[in-house]
mmCIF file of C-alpha atoms in Angstrom:
data_model
loop_
_atom_site.group_PDB
_atom_site.id
_atom_site.type_symbol
_atom_site.label_atom_id
_atom_site.label_comp_id
_atom_site.label_asym_id
_atom_site.label_seq_id
_atom_site.Cartn_x
_atom_site.Cartn_y
_atom_site.Cartn_z
ATOM 1 C CA MET A 1364 102.225 137.977 113.925
ATOM 2 C CA PRO A 1365 103.630 134.495 113.302
ATOM 3 C CA GLN A 1366 101.606 132.306 110.992
ATOM 4 C CA HIS A 1367 100.407 129.022 112.462
ATOM 5 C CA ARG A 1368 99.975 126.035 110.253
ATOM 6 C CA PRO A 1369 96.759 124.110 110.816
ATOM 7 C CA PHE A 1370 97.140 120.764 112.557
ATOM 8 C CA VAL A 1371 97.021 117.906 110.059
ATOM 9 C CA PRO A 1372 96.433 114.466 111.609
ATOM 10 C CA ARG A 1373 98.826 111.772 110.431
ATOM 11 C CA PRO A 1374 96.983 109.301 108.186
ATOM 12 C CA GLU A 1375 96.694 105.927 109.900
ATOM 13 C CA SER A 1376 97.926 103.059 107.771
ATOM 14 C CA THR A 1377 96.518 99.556 107.492
ATOM 15 C CA VAL A 1378 99.007 96.689 107.672
ATOM 16 C CA ILE A 1379 98.207 93.133 106.566
ATOM 17 C CA GLY A 1380 100.448 90.097 107.077
ATOM 18 C CA ALA A 1381 102.804 91.542 109.721
ATOM 19 C CA ASP A 1382 103.224 88.203 111.521
ATOM 20 C CA GLY A 1383 106.636 86.691 110.872
ATOM 21 C CA TRP A 1384 108.257 89.949 109.762
ATOM 22 C CA PRO A 1385 110.732 91.903 111.928
ATOM 23 C CA ALA A 1386 108.895 94.528 113.955
ATOM 24 C CA GLU A 1387 111.354 97.216 112.876
ATOM 25 C CA LEU A 1388 110.684 96.486 109.196
ATOM 26 C CA VAL A 1389 106.908 96.456 109.719
ATOM 27 C CA ALA A 1390 107.200 99.848 111.418
ATOM 28 C CA ALA A 1391 109.281 101.233 108.537
ATOM 29 C CA VAL A 1392 106.883 99.935 105.878
ATOM 30 C CA ARG A 1393 103.968 101.457 107.774
ATOM 31 C CA ALA A 1394 105.845 104.732 108.124
ATOM 32 C CA SER A 1395 106.646 104.836 104.393
ATOM 33 C CA THR A 1396 102.960 104.821 103.444
ATOM 34 C CA GLU A 1397 102.066 107.380 106.095
ATOM 35 C CA ALA A 1398 104.915 109.667 104.994
ATOM 36 C CA ALA A 1399 103.732 109.436 101.379
ATOM 37 C CA ALA A 1400 100.170 110.288 102.417
ATOM 38 C CA VAL A 1401 101.283 113.298 104.465
ATOM 39 C CA ALA A 1402 103.462 114.538 101.581
ATOM 40 C CA THR A 1403 100.462 114.291 99.238
ATOM 41 C CA LEU A 1404 98.172 116.446 101.396
ATOM 42 C CA PRO A 1405 99.407 119.885 100.214
ATOM 43 C CA TRP A 1406 98.598 118.849 96.620
ATOM 44 C CA VAL A 1407 95.114 117.458 97.247
ATOM 45 C CA GLY A 1408 92.547 119.374 95.203
ATOM 46 C CA ARG A 1409 95.140 121.476 93.364
ATOM 47 C CA GLY A 1410 94.726 119.813 89.974
ATOM 48 C CA ASP A 1411 98.338 118.651 89.584
ATOM 49 C CA LYS A 1412 98.499 114.861 89.792
ATOM 50 C CA ILE A 1413 102.167 114.736 88.759
ATOM 51 C CA ALA A 1414 103.204 117.007 91.626
ATOM 52 C CA ALA A 1415 101.137 114.943 94.047
ATOM 53 C CA ASP A 1416 102.750 111.756 92.777
ATOM 54 C CA GLN A 1417 106.250 113.253 92.961
ATOM 55 C CA ALA A 1418 105.694 114.263 96.575
ATOM 56 C CA ALA A 1419 104.474 110.776 97.507
ATOM 57 C CA VAL A 1420 107.353 109.045 95.687
ATOM 58 C CA ALA A 1421 110.011 111.217 97.336
ATOM 59 C CA ALA A 1422 108.572 110.766 100.819
ATOM 60 C CA MET A 1423 108.193 107.004 100.493
ATOM 61 C CA ARG A 1424 111.685 106.573 99.042
ATOM 62 C CA ALA A 1425 113.236 108.610 101.879
ATOM 63 C CA VAL A 1426 111.816 106.224 104.477
ATOM 64 C CA LEU A 1427 112.591 103.034 102.556
ATOM 65 C CA LEU A 1428 116.220 103.967 101.891
ATOM 66 C CA THR A 1429 117.039 103.441 105.556
ATOM 67 C CA ALA A 1430 114.555 100.636 106.294
ATOM 68 C CA PRO A 1431 116.092 97.471 107.789
ATOM 69 C CA PHE A 1432 115.997 95.236 104.735
ATOM 70 C CA ARG A 1433 117.571 94.579 101.346
ATOM 71 C CA GLY A 1434 114.809 95.503 98.925
ATOM 72 C CA THR A 1435 114.558 95.341 95.141
ATOM 73 C CA VAL A 1436 111.672 97.064 93.357
ATOM 74 C CA VAL A 1437 109.965 94.511 91.095
ATOM 75 C CA ILE A 1438 106.764 96.479 90.542
ATOM 76 C CA GLY A 1439 107.450 100.209 90.335
ATOM 77 C CA GLU A 1440 104.203 101.917 89.357
ATOM 78 C CA GLY A 1441 104.638 104.955 87.135
ATOM 79 C CA GLU A 1442 106.213 103.551 83.975
ATOM 80 C CA LYS A 1443 102.833 102.913 82.387
ATOM 81 C CA ASP A 1444 101.779 106.567 82.742
ATOM 82 C CA HIS A 1445 105.265 108.112 82.407
ATOM 83 C CA ALA A 1446 104.795 109.370 85.955
ATOM 84 C CA PRO A 1447 107.267 109.757 88.817
ATOM 85 C CA MET A 1448 108.100 106.378 90.233
ATOM 86 C CA LEU A 1449 110.258 104.055 92.230
ATOM 87 C CA ALA A 1450 111.882 102.351 89.256
ATOM 88 C CA ASN A 1451 111.931 98.629 88.562
ATOM 89 C CA GLY A 1452 115.252 97.236 89.755
ATOM 90 C CA GLU A 1453 115.873 100.075 92.216
ATOM 91 C CA ARG A 1454 117.556 98.935 95.432
ATOM 92 C CA LEU A 1455 116.270 100.203 98.755
ATOM 93 C CA GLY A 1456 117.010 99.589 102.405
ATOM 94 C CA SER A 1457 119.942 99.725 104.813
ATOM 95 C CA GLY A 1458 121.338 96.359 103.698
ATOM 96 C CA ASP A 1459 120.420 94.697 106.980
ATOM 97 C CA GLY A 1460 117.488 92.347 107.463
ATOM 98 C CA PRO A 1461 115.595 90.173 104.973
ATOM 99 C CA ASP A 1462 116.112 90.168 101.198
ATOM 100 C CA CYS A 1463 112.792 91.248 99.647
ATOM 101 C CA ASP A 1464 110.875 91.940 96.468
ATOM 102 C CA ILE A 1465 108.971 95.228 96.563
ATOM 103 C CA ALA A 1466 105.730 96.150 94.794
ATOM 104 C CA VAL A 1467 104.852 99.790 95.287
ATOM 105 C CA ASP A 1468 102.450 102.502 94.247
ATOM 106 C CA PRO A 1469 103.250 105.614 96.281
ATOM 107 C CA LEU A 1470 99.958 107.199 95.183
ATOM 108 C CA ASP A 1471 97.253 104.953 93.729
ATOM 109 C CA GLY A 1472 94.562 107.331 92.461
ATOM 110 C CA THR A 1473 96.586 110.364 91.419
ATOM 111 C CA THR A 1474 93.632 111.965 89.637
ATOM 112 C CA LEU A 1475 91.467 111.483 92.732
ATOM 113 C CA ALA A 1476 94.074 113.320 94.796
ATOM 114 C CA ALA A 1477 94.428 116.095 92.227
ATOM 115 C CA LEU A 1478 90.675 116.638 92.188
ATOM 116 C CA GLY A 1479 90.287 116.372 95.948
ATOM 117 C CA LEU A 1480 88.141 113.237 95.704
ATOM 118 C CA PRO A 1481 88.232 110.343 98.190
ATOM 119 C CA GLY A 1482 89.871 107.004 97.428
ATOM 120 C CA ALA A 1483 93.558 107.821 96.787
ATOM 121 C CA VAL A 1484 95.904 105.573 98.791
ATOM 122 C CA CYS A 1485 99.638 105.056 99.256
ATOM 123 C CA VAL A 1486 100.535 101.363 99.065
ATOM 124 C CA ILE A 1487 103.481 98.980 99.287
ATOM 125 C CA ALA A 1488 103.920 95.208 99.470
ATOM 126 C CA LEU A 1489 106.929 93.064 100.365
ATOM 127 C CA SER A 1490 107.618 89.368 99.839
ATOM 128 C CA PRO A 1491 110.778 87.228 99.946
ATOM 129 C CA ARG A 1492 113.188 87.917 97.089
ATOM 130 C CA GLY A 1493 112.300 86.189 93.833
ATOM 131 C CA THR A 1494 108.624 85.544 94.616
ATOM 132 C CA MET A 1495 106.874 88.385 92.755
ATOM 133 C CA PHE A 1496 105.764 88.083 89.136
ATOM 134 C CA ASP A 1497 107.365 90.516 86.694
ATOM 135 C CA PRO A 1498 104.796 91.486 84.003
ATOM 136 C CA SER A 1499 107.581 92.486 81.564
ATOM 137 C CA GLY A 1500 106.033 95.605 80.058
ATOM 138 C CA VAL A 1501 102.427 94.377 79.882
ATOM 139 C CA PHE A 1502 100.614 97.104 81.758
ATOM 140 C CA TYR A 1503 97.029 95.818 81.712
ATOM 141 C CA MET A 1504 95.410 92.733 83.176
ATOM 142 C CA GLU A 1505 91.864 91.370 83.309
ATOM 143 C CA LYS A 1506 91.020 90.568 86.938
ATOM 144 C CA LEU A 1507 88.366 88.741 88.925
ATOM 145 C CA ILE A 1508 88.615 89.141 92.700
ATOM 146 C CA SER A 1509 86.526 88.070 95.685
ATOM 147 C CA GLY A 1510 86.725 87.067 99.306
ATOM 148 C CA PRO A 1511 87.249 83.464 100.508
ATOM 149 C CA ALA A 1512 83.795 82.359 99.280
ATOM 150 C CA GLY A 1513 85.104 82.477 95.704
ATOM 151 C CA HIS A 1514 87.589 79.620 96.124
ATOM 152 C CA GLY A 1515 86.796 76.908 93.565
ATOM 153 C CA VAL A 1516 83.823 78.932 92.314
ATOM 154 C CA LEU A 1517 85.090 81.739 90.078
ATOM 155 C CA ASP A 1518 86.279 81.152 86.499
ATOM 156 C CA LEU A 1519 87.848 83.968 84.494
ATOM 157 C CA ARG A 1520 87.154 82.073 81.253
ATOM 158 C CA ALA A 1521 83.412 82.177 81.969
ATOM 159 C CA SER A 1522 81.058 85.105 81.500
ATOM 160 C CA ALA A 1523 80.430 87.796 84.087
ATOM 161 C CA THR A 1524 76.877 86.485 84.439
ATOM 162 C CA HIS A 1525 78.117 82.949 85.149
ATOM 163 C CA ASN A 1526 80.521 84.176 87.807
ATOM 164 C CA LEU A 1527 77.879 86.364 89.399
ATOM 165 C CA ARG A 1528 75.432 83.460 89.634
ATOM 166 C CA ALA A 1529 78.058 80.983 90.847
ATOM 167 C CA PHE A 1530 79.278 83.357 93.546
ATOM 168 C CA ALA A 1531 75.736 84.153 94.648
ATOM 169 C CA ALA A 1532 75.017 80.427 94.955
ATOM 170 C CA ALA A 1533 78.205 79.916 96.992
ATOM 171 C CA ARG A 1534 77.092 82.697 99.313
ATOM 172 C CA SER A 1535 73.468 81.467 99.379
ATOM 173 C CA VAL A 1536 72.184 84.889 98.367
ATOM 174 C CA PRO A 1537 70.370 86.185 95.245
ATOM 175 C CA GLU A 1538 72.366 87.921 92.506
ATOM 176 C CA THR A 1539 70.571 91.149 93.393
ATOM 177 C CA ALA A 1540 72.269 91.118 96.799
ATOM 178 C CA LEU A 1541 75.758 91.345 95.279
ATOM 179 C CA THR A 1542 77.805 94.488 94.653
ATOM 180 C CA VAL A 1543 80.409 94.364 91.885
ATOM 181 C CA ALA A 1544 83.117 97.016 91.567
ATOM 182 C CA VAL A 1545 84.175 97.931 88.019
ATOM 183 C CA LEU A 1546 86.535 100.668 86.884
ATOM 184 C CA ASP A 1547 84.440 103.291 85.091
ATOM 185 C CA LYS A 1548 86.220 103.106 81.729
ATOM 186 C CA PRO A 1549 84.895 102.950 78.136
ATOM 187 C CA ARG A 1550 86.272 99.401 77.801
ATOM 188 C CA HIS A 1551 83.814 98.254 80.482
ATOM 189 C CA VAL A 1552 80.555 99.539 78.974
ATOM 190 C CA ALA A 1553 79.463 96.047 77.882
ATOM 191 C CA LEU A 1554 80.574 94.459 81.173
ATOM 192 C CA ILE A 1555 78.600 96.959 83.243
ATOM 193 C CA ARG A 1556 75.528 96.451 81.069
ATOM 194 C CA GLU A 1557 75.777 92.653 81.462
ATOM 195 C CA LEU A 1558 76.142 92.863 85.240
ATOM 196 C CA GLU A 1559 73.199 95.231 85.571
ATOM 197 C CA PHE A 1560 71.051 92.990 83.376
ATOM 198 C CA ALA A 1561 71.997 90.028 85.596
ATOM 199 C CA GLY A 1562 70.721 91.957 88.602
ATOM 200 C CA ALA A 1563 73.931 93.019 90.343
ATOM 201 C CA ARG A 1564 74.497 96.383 91.926
ATOM 202 C CA VAL A 1565 77.457 97.899 90.017
ATOM 203 C CA LEU A 1566 79.814 100.226 91.833
ATOM 204 C CA ARG A 1567 81.586 102.342 89.203
ATOM 205 C CA ILE A 1568 85.083 103.276 90.366
ATOM 206 C CA ALA A 1569 86.847 106.225 88.758
ATOM 207 C CA GLU A 1570 90.295 105.160 90.027
ATOM 208 C CA GLY A 1571 91.757 103.007 92.754
ATOM 209 C CA ASP A 1572 92.582 99.596 91.334
ATOM 210 C CA VAL A 1573 94.344 98.411 94.490
ATOM 211 C CA SER A 1574 91.861 99.626 97.081
ATOM 212 C CA THR A 1575 88.989 98.147 95.037
ATOM 213 C CA ALA A 1576 90.718 94.754 94.991
ATOM 214 C CA ILE A 1577 91.257 94.870 98.751
ATOM 215 C CA ALA A 1578 87.609 95.736 99.317
ATOM 216 C CA ALA A 1579 86.497 92.774 97.202
ATOM 217 C CA ALA A 1580 88.845 90.369 99.010
ATOM 218 C CA SER A 1581 87.644 91.549 102.408
ATOM 219 C CA THR A 1582 84.464 90.230 103.975
ATOM 220 C CA ASP A 1583 83.111 93.478 105.404
ATOM 221 C CA ALA A 1584 83.921 96.245 102.911
ATOM 222 C CA GLY A 1585 80.613 96.337 101.030
ATOM 223 C CA VAL A 1586 82.074 94.985 97.763
ATOM 224 C CA ASP A 1587 81.521 91.331 96.841
ATOM 225 C CA LEU A 1588 83.383 91.076 93.542
ATOM 226 C CA SER A 1589 85.791 93.146 91.461
ATOM 227 C CA MET A 1590 85.790 92.585 87.691
ATOM 228 C CA GLY A 1591 87.365 94.086 84.598
ATOM 229 C CA ILE A 1592 90.646 95.260 83.118
ATOM 230 C CA GLY A 1593 93.013 97.301 85.259
ATOM 231 C CA GLY A 1594 96.725 97.787 85.710
ATOM 232 C CA THR A 1595 99.083 94.805 85.855
ATOM 233 C CA PRO A 1596 101.429 96.528 88.353
ATOM 234 C CA GLU A 1597 98.436 97.227 90.574
ATOM 235 C CA GLY A 1598 97.382 93.613 90.051
ATOM 236 C CA VAL A 1599 100.605 92.275 91.556
ATOM 237 C CA ILE A 1600 100.313 94.682 94.488
ATOM 238 C CA ALA A 1601 96.687 93.648 94.971
ATOM 239 C CA ALA A 1602 97.630 89.962 94.816
ATOM 240 C CA CYS A 1603 99.857 90.460 97.846
ATOM 241 C CA ALA A 1604 96.959 91.872 99.860
ATOM 242 C CA VAL A 1605 94.521 89.258 98.535
ATOM 243 C CA ARG A 1606 96.846 86.442 99.627
ATOM 244 C CA ALA A 1607 97.221 87.959 103.071
ATOM 245 C CA LEU A 1608 93.415 88.276 103.342
ATOM 246 C CA GLY A 1609 92.722 84.732 102.160
ATOM 247 C CA GLY A 1610 90.740 85.961 99.176
ATOM 248 C CA VAL A 1611 90.606 84.866 95.545
ATOM 249 C CA MET A 1612 92.217 86.591 92.582
ATOM 250 C CA LEU A 1613 92.336 85.439 88.970
ATOM 251 C CA GLY A 1614 94.121 87.413 86.270
ATOM 252 C CA ARG A 1615 94.871 87.256 82.564
ATOM 253 C CA MET A 1616 97.149 89.586 80.607
ATOM 254 C CA ALA A 1617 95.153 92.082 78.542
ATOM 255 C CA PRO A 1618 97.581 94.137 76.424
ATOM 256 C CA GLN A 1619 95.969 97.299 75.083
ATOM 257 C CA SER A 1620 98.468 98.151 72.336
ATOM 258 C CA ASP A 1621 100.761 96.574 69.757
ATOM 259 C CA ALA A 1622 103.736 97.585 71.912
ATOM 260 C CA GLU A 1623 102.340 95.680 74.883
ATOM 261 C CA ARG A 1624 101.576 92.634 72.754
ATOM 262 C CA GLY A 1625 105.142 92.739 71.396
ATOM 263 C CA ALA A 1626 106.528 92.982 74.942
ATOM 264 C CA ALA A 1627 104.457 89.973 75.949
ATOM 265 C CA ARG A 1628 105.732 87.919 73.019
ATOM 266 C CA SER A 1629 109.336 88.943 73.716
ATOM 267 C CA ALA A 1630 108.967 87.872 77.333
ATOM 268 C CA GLY A 1631 107.410 84.549 76.326
ATOM 269 C CA LEU A 1632 104.157 85.288 78.152
ATOM 270 C CA ASP A 1633 101.094 83.192 77.340
ATOM 271 C CA LEU A 1634 98.239 85.669 76.903
ATOM 272 C CA THR A 1635 95.670 82.913 77.436
ATOM 273 C CA ARG A 1636 97.061 81.829 80.811
ATOM 274 C CA ILE A 1637 94.953 82.391 83.927
ATOM 275 C CA TYR A 1638 97.092 83.568 86.840
ATOM 276 C CA THR A 1639 96.097 83.052 90.462
ATOM 277 C CA ALA A 1640 97.189 85.257 93.344
ATOM 278 C CA ALA A 1641 99.763 82.557 94.153
ATOM 279 C CA ASP A 1642 101.179 82.870 90.615
ATOM 280 C CA LEU A 1643 101.541 86.634 91.003
ATOM 281 C CA VAL A 1644 103.250 86.327 94.384
ATOM 282 C CA SER A 1645 104.399 82.789 95.125
ATOM 283 C CA SER A 1646 105.092 83.244 98.829
ATOM 284 C CA GLU A 1647 102.421 83.167 101.530
ATOM 285 C CA ARG A 1648 104.702 85.411 103.572
ATOM 286 C CA VAL A 1649 103.528 88.790 102.350
ATOM 287 C CA LEU A 1650 103.613 92.172 104.069
ATOM 288 C CA PHE A 1651 101.195 94.820 102.770
ATOM 289 C CA ALA A 1652 100.544 98.357 103.967
ATOM 290 C CA SER A 1653 98.348 101.207 102.770
ATOM 291 C CA ALA A 1654 97.547 104.693 104.033
ATOM 292 C CA PRO A 1655 94.720 106.960 102.824
ATOM 293 C CA ALA A 1656 95.848 110.076 100.981
ATOM 294 C CA THR A 1657 92.315 111.433 100.485
#
């Protein structure tokens, strides 16, 4: 008897900032995330995050190669973890249409996918050519992200407690009403303790730097703030979504090794500088898409 494959529904992507972009390009960007998510599905729960990532990368690249634009990858996630990736400087697209910078993470949350846990997403962001920040080999960034209520309120140089109280005051709610998302990493033990002592509800996130940032920048996702050190490539991708959502993002380079610190010095980066979302992507014309892989 012939074997029938079970029906697998196509993951539905979320697109932000489509206004002002050619409809054909928006459709291709959406399709690239959905193709990556579908390609990931056979590897979900099989314990091989590299294979899952490879499948997502190949599927996303296949769609983008013929997309109606001239794209250059500025943020190609994967280098930090020596994983499969769309490489920095790689050219994509048919050669027709707008000239764009690309920030991409074909599978954000590879471990989540490998373990069959929810939260893995396939993401991409586009902006006009020359508008995305290149972190130059510095793979980690301290971030502070919120929705529109954080404008003029948040200060990355201040303590977590100060920011929690200031944001609560701006929202006219008690600190105990706020939920703060923090990556569940050893480097954040003190931060989590401080937030809990200040009365916040702390949502510990195993992985998913980009989706956590989007949740914090949204007004209805159940996350009020995102704090802590995460990936710089993911930070630039998140900045695109935050700008499109009208949220607030502050970042500061946080190199975690001598090699990263050397790369920062070689690139002339000021490690004390506070970057806004507009510094990380200077154009307001940003196209962002994501599709759930798990």
